[in-house]
Amino acid sequence: MEKNNKQTDKTVIRLECITRNFVVGDETVHALRDVSFSIQEGEFVTIMGSSGSGKSTLLNTLGCLDTPTSGEYYLDGVSVRTMGKNSRATLRNRKIGFVFQSYNLLPKTTAIENVELPLMYNPSYSSSARKQKSIDSLVAVGLGDRLNHKSNQMSGGQMQRVAIARALVNDPAVILADEATGNLDTRTSYEILVLFQRLHVEGRTIIFVTHNPEIAHYSSRNIQLKDGRVVDDTRNEHVLSATEALANLPVDED
Ligand SMILES: Nc1ncnc2c1ncn2[C@@H]1O[C@H](COP(=O)(O)OP(=O)(O)OP(=O)(O)O)[C@@H](O)[C@H]1O
Ligand SMILES: [Mg+2]
């Protein structure tokens, strides 16, 4: 069982009656309908639901990449809607790390350069400090031997590790992942899950969108969406260890 002693009573995320409508021609798509929940610091939340149920829209809202049609989103107790554009961007950059299914790395660019990107917006880092932070982050995800490999010279699992290193380089309190294991085979998915569980044990708040019901067993809470609504929100008292699952995978399974 995974141990996590870092969960606190501090509310990091609070959504109150969030709706998100997209108007396309004469149609209005209700991507999120009256979504309300809170996430405490140190939770590992999986978000599940069928295609089109609103998972990515929800994650983009949490990451301040999308603005709700109505409702309030409080990040660390501050209403995101009332923030200025610049302070919202700064908060997002410092507080939140993103990991996507398609890695979103710059092509033909080295691992170090990709990971350095989020630091470019922070003038307090010299170029050597940026490089060092980037190296530290890559070492932390087990890529110390691929620092100068370019994106097209790496496997999917390695590219996802670079993306995770990039998400971690600003030491964010919250990590948002959208189908982070969606393109990976079983073994590589568990390797990435081991990494997420480690980040969780270190005290980070993780919100992980997935289609794979197995992954919910490795998180501390699962939220189910259906047609833009929360239809289930369950705590997991028996969090499985991805490290154990990885060790027990048959050698030839893929
Ligand atoms: N920019 C947009 N403009 C119009 N409609 C959108 C937009 N983004 C999302 N939608 C619609 O909102 C609904 C929710 O989309 P969303 O991407 O959040 O689903 P999802 O649960 O992430 O699906 P998937 O599992 O396929 O990634 C869908 O019906 C989608 O077509
Ligand atoms: Mg999606």
PDB file of C-alpha atoms and ligand atoms in Angstrom:
ATOM      1  CA  MET A   1       0.000   0.000   0.000  1.00  0.00           C
ATOM      2  CA  GLU A   2       1.159   3.450  -0.802  1.00  0.00           C
ATOM      3  CA  LYS A   3       1.815   5.636   2.209  1.00  0.00           C
ATOM      4  CA  ASN A   4       0.960   9.285   2.089  1.00  0.00           C
ATOM      5  CA  ASN A   5       1.374  11.186   5.300  1.00  0.00           C
ATOM      6  CA  LYS A   6       1.383  14.573   3.685  1.00  0.00           C
ATOM      7  CA  GLN A   7      -2.322  15.050   3.040  1.00  0.00           C
ATOM      8  CA  THR A   8      -3.427  18.117   4.946  1.00  0.00           C
ATOM      9  CA  ASP A   9      -6.693  19.872   5.637  1.00  0.00           C
ATOM     10  CA  LYS A  10      -5.768  22.728   3.375  1.00  0.00           C
ATOM     11  CA  THR A  11      -8.139  23.173   0.446  1.00  0.00           C
ATOM     12  CA  VAL A  12      -6.165  23.851  -2.734  1.00  0.00           C
ATOM     13  CA  ILE A  13      -9.011  23.694  -5.213  1.00  0.00           C
ATOM     14  CA  ARG A  14     -12.646  24.613  -4.749  1.00  0.00           C
ATOM     15  CA  LEU A  15     -15.184  24.585  -7.561  1.00  0.00           C
ATOM     16  CA  GLU A  16     -18.622  26.058  -6.999  1.00  0.00           C
ATOM     17  CA  CYS A  17     -21.345  25.382  -9.561  1.00  0.00           C
ATOM     18  CA  ILE A  18     -19.021  25.487 -12.554  1.00  0.00           C
ATOM     19  CA  THR A  19     -20.631  25.351 -15.962  1.00  0.00           C
ATOM     20  CA  ARG A  20     -18.916  25.561 -19.324  1.00  0.00           C
ATOM     21  CA  ASN A  21     -20.919  25.975 -22.491  1.00  0.00           C
ATOM     22  CA  PHE A  22     -19.432  25.979 -25.963  1.00  0.00           C
ATOM     23  CA  VAL A  23     -21.521  27.615 -28.638  1.00  0.00           C
ATOM     24  CA  VAL A  24     -20.903  26.112 -32.057  1.00  0.00           C
ATOM     25  CA  GLY A  25     -23.175  27.479 -34.760  1.00  0.00           C
ATOM     26  CA  ASP A  26     -26.749  27.075 -33.508  1.00  0.00           C
ATOM     27  CA  GLU A  27     -25.756  24.414 -31.001  1.00  0.00           C
ATOM     28  CA  THR A  28     -24.707  24.850 -27.382  1.00  0.00           C
ATOM     29  CA  VAL A  29     -22.562  22.070 -25.952  1.00  0.00           C
ATOM     30  CA  HIS A  30     -22.875  21.789 -22.176  1.00  0.00           C
ATOM     31  CA  ALA A  31     -19.373  20.491 -21.458  1.00  0.00           C
ATOM     32  CA  LEU A  32     -19.603  21.054 -17.681  1.00  0.00           C
ATOM     33  CA  ARG A  33     -22.854  21.341 -15.743  1.00  0.00           C
ATOM     34  CA  ASP A  34     -22.999  22.505 -12.159  1.00  0.00           C
ATOM     35  CA  VAL A  35     -19.716  20.956 -11.069  1.00  0.00           C
ATOM     36  CA  SER A  36     -18.813  21.510  -7.414  1.00  0.00           C
ATOM     37  CA  PHE A  37     -16.097  19.848  -5.366  1.00  0.00           C
ATOM     38  CA  SER A  38     -13.017  20.582  -3.290  1.00  0.00           C
ATOM     39  CA  ILE A  39      -9.582  19.026  -3.382  1.00  0.00           C
ATOM     40  CA  GLN A  40      -7.310  19.066  -0.356  1.00  0.00           C
ATOM     41  CA  GLU A  41      -3.565  19.500  -0.538  1.00  0.00           C
ATOM     42  CA  GLY A  42      -1.872  16.126  -1.041  1.00  0.00           C
ATOM     43  CA  GLU A  43      -4.746  14.257  -2.678  1.00  0.00           C
ATOM     44  CA  PHE A  44      -4.214  12.051  -5.733  1.00  0.00           C
ATOM     45  CA  VAL A  45      -7.482  12.318  -7.660  1.00  0.00           C
ATOM     46  CA  THR A  46      -8.297  10.363 -10.808  1.00  0.00           C
ATOM     47  CA  ILE A  47     -11.006  11.761 -13.068  1.00  0.00           C
ATOM     48  CA  MET A  48     -12.841   9.301 -15.276  1.00  0.00           C
ATOM     49  CA  GLY A  49     -15.743   9.317 -17.694  1.00  0.00           C
ATOM     50  CA  SER A  50     -16.474   8.405 -21.278  1.00  0.00           C
ATOM     51  CA  SER A  51     -15.240  10.397 -24.242  1.00  0.00           C
ATOM     52  CA  GLY A  52     -16.901  13.807 -24.339  1.00  0.00           C
ATOM     53  CA  SER A  53     -17.943  13.735 -20.664  1.00  0.00           C
ATOM     54  CA  GLY A  54     -15.978  16.922 -19.930  1.00  0.00           C
ATOM     55  CA  LYS A  55     -12.721  15.646 -18.401  1.00  0.00           C
ATOM     56  CA  SER A  56     -10.342  17.792 -20.445  1.00  0.00           C
ATOM     57  CA  THR A  57     -12.604  20.826 -20.100  1.00  0.00           C
ATOM     58  CA  LEU A  58     -12.530  20.335 -16.337  1.00  0.00           C
ATOM     59  CA  LEU A  59      -8.762  19.941 -16.283  1.00  0.00           C
ATOM     60  CA  ASN A  60      -8.284  23.022 -18.457  1.00  0.00           C
ATOM     61  CA  THR A  61     -10.485  24.948 -16.050  1.00  0.00           C
ATOM     62  CA  LEU A  62      -8.441  23.748 -13.077  1.00  0.00           C
ATOM     63  CA  GLY A  63      -5.278  24.751 -14.909  1.00  0.00           C
ATOM     64  CA  CYS A  64      -6.632  28.243 -15.676  1.00  0.00           C
ATOM     65  CA  LEU A  65      -6.339  27.463 -19.393  1.00  0.00           C
ATOM     66  CA  ASP A  66     -10.089  27.831 -19.851  1.00  0.00           C
ATOM     67  CA  THR A  67     -12.642  30.145 -18.254  1.00  0.00           C
ATOM     68  CA  PRO A  68     -15.957  28.779 -17.016  1.00  0.00           C
ATOM     69  CA  THR A  69     -19.224  30.181 -18.372  1.00  0.00           C
ATOM     70  CA  SER A  70     -20.475  30.527 -14.809  1.00  0.00           C
ATOM     71  CA  GLY A  71     -19.509  29.466 -11.303  1.00  0.00           C
ATOM     72  CA  GLU A  72     -16.492  30.176  -9.147  1.00  0.00           C
ATOM     73  CA  TYR A  73     -13.095  28.524  -9.071  1.00  0.00           C
ATOM     74  CA  TYR A  74     -10.962  29.197  -6.006  1.00  0.00           C
ATOM     75  CA  LEU A  75      -7.291  28.275  -6.234  1.00  0.00           C
ATOM     76  CA  ASP A  76      -5.631  28.497  -2.834  1.00  0.00           C
ATOM     77  CA  GLY A  77      -8.679  30.421  -1.644  1.00  0.00           C
ATOM     78  CA  VAL A  78      -8.448  33.084  -4.350  1.00  0.00           C
ATOM     79  CA  SER A  79     -11.188  33.450  -6.953  1.00  0.00           C
ATOM     80  CA  VAL A  80      -9.488  32.871 -10.309  1.00  0.00           C
ATOM     81  CA  ARG A  81     -12.140  34.909 -12.121  1.00  0.00           C
ATOM     82  CA  THR A  82     -11.286  38.060 -10.202  1.00  0.00           C
ATOM     83  CA  MET A  83      -7.533  37.801 -10.833  1.00  0.00           C
ATOM     84  CA  GLY A  84      -5.879  39.918 -13.472  1.00  0.00           C
ATOM     85  CA  LYS A  85      -4.558  38.118 -16.537  1.00  0.00           C
ATOM     86  CA  ASN A  86      -0.934  38.532 -15.482  1.00  0.00           C
ATOM     87  CA  SER A  87      -1.329  37.365 -11.920  1.00  0.00           C
ATOM     88  CA  ARG A  88      -3.327  34.402 -13.187  1.00  0.00           C
ATOM     89  CA  ALA A  89      -0.546  33.486 -15.611  1.00  0.00           C
ATOM     90  CA  THR A  90       2.066  33.845 -12.881  1.00  0.00           C
ATOM     91  CA  LEU A  91       0.048  31.736 -10.472  1.00  0.00           C
ATOM     92  CA  ARG A  92      -0.437  29.071 -13.119  1.00  0.00           C
ATOM     93  CA  ASN A  93       3.244  29.014 -13.985  1.00  0.00           C
ATOM     94  CA  ARG A  94       4.410  28.752 -10.369  1.00  0.00           C
ATOM     95  CA  LYS A  95       1.723  26.564  -8.895  1.00  0.00           C
ATOM     96  CA  ILE A  96       0.633  24.133 -11.598  1.00  0.00           C
ATOM     97  CA  GLY A  97       2.464  21.616 -13.762  1.00  0.00           C
ATOM     98  CA  PHE A  98       0.788  20.082 -16.824  1.00  0.00           C
ATOM     99  CA  VAL A  99       1.349  16.699 -18.415  1.00  0.00           C
ATOM    100  CA  PHE A 100      -0.489  15.788 -21.622  1.00  0.00           C
ATOM    101  CA  GLN A 101      -1.112  12.558 -23.500  1.00  0.00           C
ATOM    102  CA  SER A 102       0.799  13.750 -26.531  1.00  0.00           C
ATOM    103  CA  TYR A 103       3.777  15.000 -24.437  1.00  0.00           C
ATOM    104  CA  ASN A 104       3.727  18.428 -26.187  1.00  0.00           C
ATOM    105  CA  LEU A 105       7.510  18.573 -26.443  1.00  0.00           C
ATOM    106  CA  LEU A 106       9.271  20.786 -28.932  1.00  0.00           C
ATOM    107  CA  PRO A 107      10.510  18.613 -31.787  1.00  0.00           C
ATOM    108  CA  LYS A 108      14.227  18.281 -32.519  1.00  0.00           C
ATOM    109  CA  THR A 109      14.947  19.922 -29.181  1.00  0.00           C
ATOM    110  CA  THR A 110      16.949  18.337 -26.387  1.00  0.00           C
ATOM    111  CA  ALA A 111      15.471  17.096 -23.126  1.00  0.00           C
ATOM    112  CA  ILE A 112      17.289  19.844 -21.215  1.00  0.00           C
ATOM    113  CA  GLU A 113      15.956  22.576 -23.508  1.00  0.00           C
ATOM    114  CA  ASN A 114      12.398  21.266 -23.313  1.00  0.00           C
ATOM    115  CA  VAL A 115      12.473  21.158 -19.523  1.00  0.00           C
ATOM    116  CA  GLU A 116      13.980  24.649 -19.282  1.00  0.00           C
ATOM    117  CA  LEU A 117      11.027  26.228 -21.096  1.00  0.00           C
ATOM    118  CA  PRO A 118       8.787  27.089 -18.115  1.00  0.00           C
ATOM    119  CA  LEU A 119      11.766  28.818 -16.466  1.00  0.00           C
ATOM    120  CA  MET A 120      12.195  31.203 -19.390  1.00  0.00           C
ATOM    121  CA  TYR A 121       9.351  33.323 -18.021  1.00  0.00           C
ATOM    122  CA  ASN A 122      11.146  33.772 -14.743  1.00  0.00           C
ATOM    123  CA  PRO A 123      13.820  36.468 -15.047  1.00  0.00           C
ATOM    124  CA  SER A 124      15.359  35.572 -11.698  1.00  0.00           C
ATOM    125  CA  TYR A 125      17.122  32.524 -13.184  1.00  0.00           C
ATOM    126  CA  SER A 126      20.423  32.845 -15.017  1.00  0.00           C
ATOM    127  CA  SER A 127      20.924  30.531 -17.967  1.00  0.00           C
ATOM    128  CA  SER A 128      23.251  28.298 -15.945  1.00  0.00           C
ATOM    129  CA  ALA A 129      20.730  28.129 -13.085  1.00  0.00           C
ATOM    130  CA  ARG A 130      18.038  27.188 -15.595  1.00  0.00           C
ATOM    131  CA  LYS A 131      20.189  24.464 -17.003  1.00  0.00           C
ATOM    132  CA  GLN A 132      20.996  23.073 -13.575  1.00  0.00           C
ATOM    133  CA  LYS A 133      17.342  23.031 -12.507  1.00  0.00           C
ATOM    134  CA  SER A 134      16.450  21.314 -15.744  1.00  0.00           C
ATOM    135  CA  ILE A 135      19.131  18.653 -15.211  1.00  0.00           C
ATOM    136  CA  ASP A 136      17.988  18.087 -11.605  1.00  0.00           C
ATOM    137  CA  SER A 137      14.419  17.622 -12.776  1.00  0.00           C
ATOM    138  CA  LEU A 138      15.429  15.153 -15.496  1.00  0.00           C
ATOM    139  CA  VAL A 139      17.559  13.187 -13.046  1.00  0.00           C
ATOM    140  CA  ALA A 140      14.560  13.053 -10.675  1.00  0.00           C
ATOM    141  CA  VAL A 141      12.468  11.290 -13.333  1.00  0.00           C
ATOM    142  CA  GLY A 142      15.260   8.848 -14.164  1.00  0.00           C
ATOM    143  CA  LEU A 143      16.474  10.474 -17.363  1.00  0.00           C
ATOM    144  CA  GLY A 144      19.951  11.505 -16.230  1.00  0.00           C
ATOM    145  CA  ASP A 145      21.378   9.519 -19.154  1.00  0.00           C
ATOM    146  CA  ARG A 146      19.214  11.180 -21.827  1.00  0.00           C
ATOM    147  CA  LEU A 147      19.842  14.865 -21.120  1.00  0.00           C
ATOM    148  CA  ASN A 148      20.951  15.758 -24.626  1.00  0.00           C
ATOM    149  CA  HIS A 149      18.686  13.420 -26.550  1.00  0.00           C
ATOM    150  CA  LYS A 150      16.240  15.186 -28.821  1.00  0.00           C
ATOM    151  CA  SER A 151      12.509  14.451 -28.679  1.00  0.00           C
ATOM    152  CA  ASN A 152      12.644  12.367 -31.854  1.00  0.00           C
ATOM    153  CA  GLN A 153      15.475  10.268 -30.372  1.00  0.00           C
ATOM    154  CA  MET A 154      13.440   9.006 -27.429  1.00  0.00           C
ATOM    155  CA  SER A 155      10.760   6.391 -26.711  1.00  0.00           C
ATOM    156  CA  GLY A 156       7.198   7.374 -25.749  1.00  0.00           C
ATOM    157  CA  GLY A 157       7.858   6.633 -22.077  1.00  0.00           C
ATOM    158  CA  GLN A 158      11.030   8.722 -22.158  1.00  0.00           C
ATOM    159  CA  MET A 159       9.223  11.616 -23.849  1.00  0.00           C
ATOM    160  CA  GLN A 160       6.532  11.442 -21.179  1.00  0.00           C
ATOM    161  CA  ARG A 161       9.251  11.567 -18.507  1.00  0.00           C
ATOM    162  CA  VAL A 162      10.676  14.684 -20.150  1.00  0.00           C
ATOM    163  CA  ALA A 163       7.160  16.172 -20.056  1.00  0.00           C
ATOM    164  CA  ILE A 164       6.888  15.292 -16.370  1.00  0.00           C
ATOM    165  CA  ALA A 165      10.326  16.773 -15.677  1.00  0.00           C
ATOM    166  CA  ARG A 166       9.152  19.945 -17.418  1.00  0.00           C
ATOM    167  CA  ALA A 167       5.986  19.973 -15.309  1.00  0.00           C
ATOM    168  CA  LEU A 168       8.141  19.611 -12.177  1.00  0.00           C
ATOM    169  CA  VAL A 169      10.849  22.133 -12.913  1.00  0.00           C
ATOM    170  CA  ASN A 170       9.031  24.988 -11.174  1.00  0.00           C
ATOM    171  CA  ASP A 171       8.336  22.728  -8.196  1.00  0.00           C
ATOM    172  CA  PRO A 172       4.541  23.100  -8.569  1.00  0.00           C
ATOM    173  CA  ALA A 173       2.207  22.137  -5.734  1.00  0.00           C
ATOM    174  CA  VAL A 174      -0.387  20.805  -8.177  1.00  0.00           C
ATOM    175  CA  ILE A 175       0.157  18.489 -11.135  1.00  0.00           C
ATOM    176  CA  LEU A 176      -2.558  18.126 -13.759  1.00  0.00           C
ATOM    177  CA  ALA A 177      -2.282  15.182 -16.120  1.00  0.00           C
ATOM    178  CA  ASP A 178      -4.571  14.541 -19.101  1.00  0.00           C
ATOM    179  CA  GLU A 179      -4.314  10.910 -20.238  1.00  0.00           C
ATOM    180  CA  ALA A 180      -0.633  10.923 -19.329  1.00  0.00           C
ATOM    181  CA  THR A 181      -0.404   7.171 -19.917  1.00  0.00           C
ATOM    182  CA  GLY A 182      -2.849   7.072 -22.833  1.00  0.00           C
ATOM    183  CA  ASN A 183      -0.228   6.440 -25.505  1.00  0.00           C
ATOM    184  CA  LEU A 184       1.961   4.094 -23.471  1.00  0.00           C
ATOM    185  CA  ASP A 185       2.105   0.301 -23.196  1.00  0.00           C
ATOM    186  CA  THR A 186       1.240  -1.414 -19.908  1.00  0.00           C
ATOM    187  CA  ARG A 187       4.743  -1.596 -18.491  1.00  0.00           C
ATOM    188  CA  THR A 188       5.610   1.991 -19.368  1.00  0.00           C
ATOM    189  CA  SER A 189       2.247   3.148 -17.956  1.00  0.00           C
ATOM    190  CA  TYR A 190       3.104   1.555 -14.614  1.00  0.00           C
ATOM    191  CA  GLU A 191       6.551   3.152 -14.689  1.00  0.00           C
ATOM    192  CA  ILE A 192       4.911   6.546 -15.137  1.00  0.00           C
ATOM    193  CA  LEU A 193       2.414   5.684 -12.399  1.00  0.00           C
ATOM    194  CA  VAL A 194       5.303   4.848 -10.039  1.00  0.00           C
ATOM    195  CA  LEU A 195       6.594   8.336 -10.717  1.00  0.00           C
ATOM    196  CA  PHE A 196       3.212   9.952 -10.009  1.00  0.00           C
ATOM    197  CA  GLN A 197       2.858   7.983  -6.775  1.00  0.00           C
ATOM    198  CA  ARG A 198       6.283   9.203  -5.710  1.00  0.00           C
ATOM    199  CA  LEU A 199       5.285  12.811  -6.432  1.00  0.00           C
ATOM    200  CA  HIS A 200       2.156  12.179  -4.395  1.00  0.00           C
ATOM    201  CA  VAL A 201       4.114  10.780  -1.439  1.00  0.00           C
ATOM    202  CA  GLU A 202       6.301  13.889  -1.614  1.00  0.00           C
ATOM    203  CA  GLY A 203       3.158  15.866  -0.856  1.00  0.00           C
ATOM    204  CA  ARG A 204       2.029  17.104  -4.240  1.00  0.00           C
ATOM    205  CA  THR A 205      -1.604  17.310  -5.233  1.00  0.00           C
ATOM    206  CA  ILE A 206      -2.246  15.277  -8.375  1.00  0.00           C
ATOM    207  CA  ILE A 207      -5.244  15.320 -10.669  1.00  0.00           C
ATOM    208  CA  PHE A 208      -5.037  12.614 -13.279  1.00  0.00           C
ATOM    209  CA  VAL A 209      -7.561  12.243 -16.094  1.00  0.00           C
ATOM    210  CA  THR A 210      -7.753   8.709 -17.453  1.00  0.00           C
ATOM    211  CA  HIS A 211      -9.899   6.281 -19.414  1.00  0.00           C
ATOM    212  CA  ASN A 212      -8.322   3.334 -17.638  1.00  0.00           C
ATOM    213  CA  PRO A 213     -10.329   2.181 -14.581  1.00  0.00           C
ATOM    214  CA  GLU A 214      -7.252   0.277 -13.293  1.00  0.00           C
ATOM    215  CA  ILE A 215      -5.480   3.549 -12.576  1.00  0.00           C
ATOM    216  CA  ALA A 216      -8.128   4.591 -10.047  1.00  0.00           C
ATOM    217  CA  HIS A 217      -6.808   1.839  -7.726  1.00  0.00           C
ATOM    218  CA  TYR A 218      -3.530   3.737  -7.479  1.00  0.00           C
ATOM    219  CA  SER A 219      -5.102   7.071  -6.531  1.00  0.00           C
ATOM    220  CA  SER A 220      -6.672   8.184  -3.274  1.00  0.00           C
ATOM    221  CA  ARG A 221      -9.925   9.429  -4.784  1.00  0.00           C
ATOM    222  CA  ASN A 222     -11.902   8.947  -7.981  1.00  0.00           C
ATOM    223  CA  ILE A 223     -14.324  11.415  -9.534  1.00  0.00           C
ATOM    224  CA  GLN A 224     -16.596  10.210 -12.340  1.00  0.00           C
ATOM    225  CA  LEU A 225     -18.059  12.555 -14.915  1.00  0.00           C
ATOM    226  CA  LYS A 226     -21.032  11.870 -17.129  1.00  0.00           C
ATOM    227  CA  ASP A 227     -22.373  14.412 -19.626  1.00  0.00           C
ATOM    228  CA  GLY A 228     -20.541  17.196 -17.817  1.00  0.00           C
ATOM    229  CA  ARG A 229     -21.785  16.294 -14.334  1.00  0.00           C
ATOM    230  CA  VAL A 230     -20.077  14.646 -11.390  1.00  0.00           C
ATOM    231  CA  VAL A 231     -21.946  11.363 -10.936  1.00  0.00           C
ATOM    232  CA  ASP A 232     -19.608   9.713  -8.449  1.00  0.00           C
ATOM    233  CA  ASP A 233     -16.901  10.854  -6.032  1.00  0.00           C
ATOM    234  CA  THR A 234     -15.312   8.064  -4.014  1.00  0.00           C
ATOM    235  CA  ARG A 235     -12.350   7.866  -1.678  1.00  0.00           C
ATOM    236  CA  ASN A 236     -10.062   4.890  -2.069  1.00  0.00           C
ATOM    237  CA  GLU A 237      -9.028   3.469   1.309  1.00  0.00           C
ATOM    238  CA  HIS A 238      -6.790   0.806  -0.224  1.00  0.00           C
ATOM    239  CA  VAL A 239      -4.410   2.563  -2.570  1.00  0.00           C
ATOM    240  CA  LEU A 240      -2.376  -0.037  -4.492  1.00  0.00           C
ATOM    241  CA  SER A 241       1.354   0.340  -5.046  1.00  0.00           C
ATOM    242  CA  ALA A 242       2.392   0.847  -8.655  1.00  0.00           C
ATOM    243  CA  THR A 243       5.898  -0.284  -7.708  1.00  0.00           C
ATOM    244  CA  GLU A 244       4.491  -3.664  -6.647  1.00  0.00           C
ATOM    245  CA  ALA A 245       2.288  -3.891  -9.721  1.00  0.00           C
ATOM    246  CA  LEU A 246       5.289  -3.193 -11.915  1.00  0.00           C
ATOM    247  CA  ALA A 247       7.373  -5.850 -10.163  1.00  0.00           C
ATOM    248  CA  ASN A 248       4.561  -8.384 -10.646  1.00  0.00           C
ATOM    249  CA  LEU A 249       3.960  -7.705 -14.350  1.00  0.00           C
ATOM    250  CA  PRO A 250       4.672 -10.751 -16.503  1.00  0.00           C
ATOM    251  CA  VAL A 251       7.941 -10.156 -18.328  1.00  0.00           C
ATOM    252  CA  ASP A 252       6.481 -10.568 -21.800  1.00  0.00           C
ATOM    253  CA  GLU A 253       3.277  -8.567 -21.252  1.00  0.00           C
ATOM    254  CA  ASP A 254       2.988  -5.408 -23.239  1.00  0.00           C
TER     255      ASP A 254
HETATM  256  N1  LIG B   1     -13.385  24.309 -27.846  1.00  0.00           N
HETATM  257  C1  LIG B   1     -14.542  23.626 -27.925  1.00  0.00           C
HETATM  258  N2  LIG B   1     -15.536  24.057 -28.719  1.00  0.00           N
HETATM  259  C2  LIG B   1     -16.705  23.391 -28.812  1.00  0.00           C
HETATM  260  N3  LIG B   1     -16.980  22.265 -28.134  1.00  0.00           N
HETATM  261  C3  LIG B   1     -16.041  21.781 -27.318  1.00  0.00           C
HETATM  262  C4  LIG B   1     -14.759  22.426 -27.172  1.00  0.00           C
HETATM  263  N4  LIG B   1     -14.004  21.723 -26.304  1.00  0.00           N
HETATM  264  C5  LIG B   1     -14.776  20.690 -25.921  1.00  0.00           C
HETATM  265  N5  LIG B   1     -15.988  20.707 -26.517  1.00  0.00           N
HETATM  266  C6  LIG B   1     -17.085  19.755 -26.321  1.00  0.00           C
HETATM  267  O1  LIG B   1     -17.290  19.629 -24.932  1.00  0.00           O
HETATM  268  C7  LIG B   1     -17.545  18.275 -24.592  1.00  0.00           C
HETATM  269  C8  LIG B   1     -16.525  17.826 -23.553  1.00  0.00           C
HETATM  270  O2  LIG B   1     -15.250  17.757 -24.183  1.00  0.00           O
HETATM  271  P1  LIG B   1     -13.936  17.270 -23.418  1.00  0.00           P
HETATM  272  O3  LIG B   1     -12.800  17.469 -24.340  1.00  0.00           O
HETATM  273  O4  LIG B   1     -13.882  17.932 -22.096  1.00  0.00           O
HETATM  274  O5  LIG B   1     -14.255  15.707 -23.220  1.00  0.00           O
HETATM  275  P2  LIG B   1     -13.322  14.567 -22.600  1.00  0.00           P
HETATM  276  O6  LIG B   1     -14.076  13.942 -21.481  1.00  0.00           O
HETATM  277  O7  LIG B   1     -11.979  15.092 -22.313  1.00  0.00           O
HETATM  278  O8  LIG B   1     -13.271  13.522 -23.815  1.00  0.00           O
HETATM  279  P3  LIG B   1     -12.057  12.548 -24.286  1.00  0.00           P
HETATM  280  O9  LIG B   1     -12.085  11.389 -23.333  1.00  0.00           O
HETATM  281  O10 LIG B   1     -12.486  12.136 -25.654  1.00  0.00           O
HETATM  282  O11 LIG B   1     -10.787  13.313 -24.253  1.00  0.00           O
HETATM  283  C9  LIG B   1     -17.504  17.490 -25.886  1.00  0.00           C
HETATM  284  O12 LIG B   1     -18.821  17.272 -26.313  1.00  0.00           O
HETATM  285  C10 LIG B   1     -16.746  18.388 -26.841  1.00  0.00           C
HETATM  286  O13 LIG B   1     -17.187  18.202 -28.158  1.00  0.00           O
HETATM  287 MG    MG B   2     -10.059  14.735 -23.109  1.00  0.00          MG
END
